C-alpha positions as a printed NumPy array, in Angstrom:
array([[-12.246,  17.95 ,  20.938],
       [ -9.354,  18.561,  20.84 ],
       [ -6.938,  21.216,  19.675],
       [ -6.391,  21.577,  16.212],
       [ -2.913,  19.686,  15.163],
       [  0.104,  22.077,  14.957],
       [  4.503,  21.595,  14.916],
       [  4.2  ,  23.579,  18.319],
       [  1.434,  21.184,  19.958],
       [  2.256,  17.995,  18.754],
       [  6.465,  15.996,  16.804],
       [  6.166,  16.089,  13.468],
       [  4.093,  12.276,  12.449],
       [  6.201,   9.788,   9.138],
       [  4.761,   7.344,   7.844],
       [  6.359,   3.998,   5.562],
       [  4.486,   1.692,   3.821],
       [  6.198,   0.025,   0.78 ],
       [  7.465,  -3.905,  -0.725],
       [ 11.035,  -3.908,   1.634],
       [  9.686,  -6.992,   4.11 ],
       [ 10.199,  -6.949,   7.802],
       [ 12.595,  -5.84 ,   8.954],
       [ 14.706,  -5.065,   5.334],
       [ 17.666,  -3.137,   6.169],
       [ 16.481,  -1.4  ,   3.225],
       [ 13.47 ,   0.241,   5.552],
       [ 16.347,   1.721,   8.1  ],
       [ 18.584,   2.958,   6.379],
       [ 15.29 ,   5.604,   4.94 ],
       [ 14.367,   5.485,   8.379],
       [ 17.856,   6.912,   9.664],
       [ 17.376,   9.627,   6.978],
       [ 14.248,  10.756,   8.34 ],
       [ 16.475,  10.984,  11.724],
       [ 18.901,  12.338,  10.219],
       [ 17.205,  15.444,   9.372],
       [ 14.188,  15.516,  11.287],
       [ 15.846,  13.868,  14.614],
       [ 11.955,  14.798,  15.957],
       [ 10.723,  12.914,  13.857],
       [  7.473,   9.899,  15.227],
       [  8.469,   7.19 ,  12.53 ],
       [  5.413,   4.995,  11.87 ],
       [  5.7  ,   1.508,   9.297],
       [  2.107,   1.443,   8.538],
       [  3.099,  -2.195,   6.523],
       [  6.262,  -3.29 ,   4.459],
       [  4.67 ,  -6.143,   3.639],
       [  2.904,  -4.923,  -0.125],
       [  3.609,  -7.619,  -2.454],
       [  6.66 ,  -6.832,  -4.893],
       [  5.977,  -3.986,  -7.346],
       [  1.967,  -4.843,  -6.5  ],
       [  1.744,  -1.212,  -7.494],
       [ -2.776,  -1.715,  -7.254],
       [ -2.494,  -2.786,  -3.733],
       [ -0.333,  -0.419,  -2.547],
       [ -2.454,   2.295,  -3.365],
       [ -5.662,   0.631,  -1.135],
       [ -3.648,  -0.319,   1.801],
       [ -1.133,   3.284,   1.499],
       [ -4.785,   5.017,   1.959],
       [ -5.929,   2.803,   4.244],
       [ -3.45 ,   3.05 ,   6.491],
       [ -3.115,   6.66 ,   6.38 ],
       [ -6.47 ,   8.467,   5.571],
       [ -6.829,   9.204,   9.817],
       [ -3.912,  10.839,  10.044],
       [ -4.748,  14.449,  10.679],
       [ -2.686,  17.908,   8.485],
       [  0.802,  18.354,   9.077],
       [  1.409,  13.688,   8.865],
       [  3.873,  13.404,   5.835],
       [  3.34 ,   9.558,   4.017],
       [  6.391,   8.465,   2.895],
       [  5.84 ,   5.508,   0.203],
       [  8.197,   3.062,  -1.848],
       [  6.165,   0.231,  -4.484],
       [  8.349,   0.603,  -6.839],
       [  9.527,  -1.263, -10.081],
       [ 10.106,   1.716, -12.111],
       [ 13.439,   3.196,  -9.949],
       [ 15.894,   4.768, -11.417],
       [ 14.285,   5.301, -14.844],
       [ 12.261,   8.223, -16.03 ],
       [  9.411,   8.597, -13.347],
       [  8.783,  11.644, -11.759],
       [  9.244,  11.445,  -7.852],
       [  6.224,  13.121,  -6.462],
       [  5.999,  15.085,  -3.048],
       [  1.99 ,  16.128,  -2.838],
       [ -0.487,  18.003,  -0.848],
       [ -3.734,  15.424,   0.05 ],
       [ -5.697,  17.918,   2.235],
       [ -3.032,  19.402,   4.294],
       [ -0.789,  15.67 ,   4.603],
       [  1.832,  14.588,   2.613],
       [  2.614,  12.783,   0.587],
       [  6.469,  11.614,  -0.817],
       [  7.207,   8.441,  -3.137],
       [  6.738,   7.65 ,  -7.077],
       [  5.073,   8.022,  -9.633],
       [  3.825,   5.204, -10.287],
       [ -0.296,   5.508,  -9.233],
       [  0.474,   5.157,  -6.193],
       [ -1.179,   7.487,  -4.342],
       [ -4.751,   6.556,  -6.46 ],
       [ -6.759,   5.81 ,  -3.888],
       [ -5.572,   9.137,  -1.795],
       [ -6.594,  10.952,  -4.677],
       [ -9.507,   8.926,  -5.111],
       [-11.155,  10.285,  -1.403],
       [ -8.943,  14.075,  -1.48 ],
       [ -8.54 ,  16.571,  -3.338],
       [ -4.688,  17.212,  -4.629],
       [ -3.774,  21.086,  -3.417],
       [ -0.188,  21.021,  -3.891],
       [  2.701,  19.036,  -5.612],
       [  5.96 ,  18.879,  -6.986],
       [  8.615,  16.66 ,  -8.725],
       [ 11.228,  16.069,  -6.337],
       [ 15.006,  17.338,  -7.601],
       [ 16.944,  14.668,  -8.015],
       [ 20.343,  15.013,  -5.061],
       [ 23.663,  14.607,  -6.816],
       [ 25.224,  11.272,  -5.988],
       [ 21.416,   9.6  ,  -4.841],
       [ 21.274,   6.617,  -6.242],
       [ 19.183,   5.13 ,  -8.963],
       [ 18.492,   1.202,  -7.343],
       [ 17.309,   3.102,  -4.029],
       [ 14.93 ,   6.062,  -4.867],
       [ 13.414,   5.845,  -1.495],
       [ 16.806,   6.576,   0.703],
       [ 17.85 ,   9.272,  -1.531],
       [ 15.382,  11.153,  -2.499],
       [ 12.041,  10.157,  -1.026],
       [ 13.7  ,   9.594,   2.748],
       [ 15.212,  13.64 ,   2.06 ],
       [ 12.303,  15.364,   1.086],
       [  9.772,  13.936,   4.055],
       [ 12.303,  14.914,   6.572],
       [ 12.087,  18.257,   5.159],
       [  8.731,  18.448,   4.745],
       [  7.829,  17.187,   9.069],
       [ 10.952,  19.477,   9.873],
       [  9.047,  22.332,   8.077],
       [ 10.148,  22.987,   4.417],
       [  7.928,  24.48 ,   2.716],
       [  6.594,  21.344,  -0.332],
       [  7.129,  24.421,  -2.677],
       [ 11.196,  24.436,  -2.829],
       [ 11.79 ,  20.684,  -3.355],
       [ 11.017,  20.826,  -6.96 ],
       [  8.521,  21.823,  -9.924],
       [  5.056,  22.725,  -9.113],
       [  2.778,  19.557, -10.459],
       [ -0.63 ,  19.114, -11.534],
       [ -1.254,  15.702, -13.644],
       [ -0.032,  12.519, -10.419],
       [ -0.265,   9.365, -12.263],
       [ -3.465,   7.57 , -11.653],
       [ -4.5  ,   4.14 , -11.636],
       [ -6.978,   2.442, -14.89 ],
       [-10.239,   1.153, -12.696],
       [-10.287,  -2.404, -10.887],
       [-13.004,  -4.699, -12.168],
       [-15.462,  -5.62 ,  -8.949],
       [-12.342,  -7.819,  -7.677],
       [-11.128,  -8.353,  -3.666],
       [ -8.442,  -5.6  ,  -2.931],
       [ -6.817,  -7.098,   0.307],
       [ -7.28 ,  -9.919,   2.617],
       [ -5.896,  -8.896,   6.386],
       [ -4.386, -11.314,   8.542],
       [ -8.259, -13.505,   9.088],
       [ -8.798, -14.118,   5.415],
       [-11.581, -11.983,   5.909],
       [-12.391, -10.084,   1.563],
       [-11.51 ,  -6.458,   1.606],
       [-13.279,  -5.855,  -2.097],
       [-14.006,  -2.382,  -4.626],
       [-18.073,  -2.534,  -3.95 ],
       [-20.227,  -0.062,  -1.711],
       [-23.487,  -0.855,  -0.524],
       [-25.904,  -1.629,  -1.328],
       [-26.322,  -4.463,  -3.203],
       [-28.138,  -7.39 ,  -2.687],
       [-24.397, -10.114,  -2.787],
       [-21.909, -11.545,  -4.62 ],
       [-20.933, -15.018,  -6.322],
       [-16.533, -15.196,  -4.791],
       [-15.288, -17.453,  -7.452],
       [-18.424, -20.326,  -7.765],
       [-19.371, -19.493,  -4.111],
       [-22.856, -17.434,  -4.285],
       [-22.693, -14.499,  -1.139],
       [-26.942, -13.677,   0.243],
       [-26.398, -14.412,   3.576],
       [-25.339, -10.238,   5.238],
       [-24.687,  -8.69 ,   9.415],
       [-23.237,  -5.689,  11.116],
       [-21.45 ,  -7.684,  12.931],
       [-20.013, -11.339,  12.156],
       [-21.396, -11.952,  16.24 ],
       [-24.834, -11.723,  13.881],
       [-23.701, -13.973,  10.987],
       [-24.904, -18.367,  10.743],
       [-20.811, -19.714,  12.685],
       [-18.467, -21.299,   9.937],
       [-20.909, -19.461,   7.301],
       [-19.646, -16.756,   5.011],
       [-21.242, -13.315,   4.786],
       [-21.477,  -9.741,   3.667],
       [-21.301,  -6.907,   5.537],
       [-19.576,  -2.904,   5.444],
       [-16.377,  -3.412,   6.862],
       [-14.372,  -0.486,   9.209],
       [-13.33 ,   0.815,   4.983],
       [-16.871,   1.445,   3.884],
       [-16.345,  -1.231,   1.465],
       [-18.487,  -4.66 ,   1.368],
       [-16.029,  -7.015,   2.86 ],
       [-16.821, -11.392,   3.501],
       [-15.925, -12.984,   6.132],
       [-16.962, -15.943,   7.697],
       [-17.268, -16.517,  11.924],
       [-14.707, -18.773,  13.384],
       [-13.784, -19.957,   9.842],
       [-11.38 , -18.104,   6.701],
       [-13.561, -16.894,   3.936],
       [ -9.696, -16.597,   2.277],
       [-10.034, -20.057,   1.908],
       [-13.831, -21.25 ,   2.033],
       [-14.357, -19.299,  -1.313],
       [-10.933, -20.315,  -2.381],
       [-10.208, -16.245,  -3.296],
       [ -7.459, -14.32 ,  -3.259],
       [ -6.259, -10.317,  -4.167],
       [ -7.442,  -9.838,  -7.75 ],
       [-10.37 , -12.738,  -7.322],
       [-13.008, -11.533,  -9.693],
       [-16.797, -10.641,  -7.738],
       [-20.225, -11.141,  -9.526],
       [-22.444,  -8.457,  -7.954],
       [-25.891,  -9.315,  -6.718],
       [-28.646,  -6.594,  -6.758],
       [-30.831,  -6.285,  -4.55 ],
       [-34.517,  -6.687,  -4.831],
       [-36.049,  -3.251,  -4.623],
       [-38.537,  -3.432,  -2.208],
       [-42.126,  -1.663,  -2.354],
       [-40.341,   1.495,   0.288],
       [-37.09 ,   2.143,  -2.131]])
């Protein structure tokens, strides 16, 4: 194992997550602000393809895309249907990683898996655009954090970031291969997705029957449904938000 992360040994890392779309000039504008404030920053795009204003999916993708980064990393997220309103802008220290963005539940899943150490409601910058706070407030804060500015100096301390209400058992995300990522945890006996009952299970695609849906525990720790050589979303006619019924695991004498 290598030495722990320090700013002296590694360039600061800033990730970006948004619903702006790939190639958006809005993304480029935020990056310009970050690099102006912290020229040494390494910028990494998690995704800019979050469906517009979909805070639930953004919360999942933000957690999935940033959970493996180490202490000192900065994660800027902008999916913000309430831009320019009285909702707060936040910067949070969550287990040594910094998260910056609107206080609309975007950080819910991150906070489910790691404890908030400190948080502030960001001070509004003079002349900040009421329609582009991602550039004028959040990117500014991300640059300052990446440059080593203490979190406490960026605003007023808070302890109550907004949390999203729990989702029903459903599909959280459909990946590029058509696999259905649910918000279920094993052990289960199977699932019903739409009209399709899926009880076949395997650890890998190579162990499952080609063309047939099966469930497995994916790399993120959630139950997923896939089809070897095919697409589960098309075969099961499922998408994000499709409800999933849990089939209980049958008890065995060893249980």
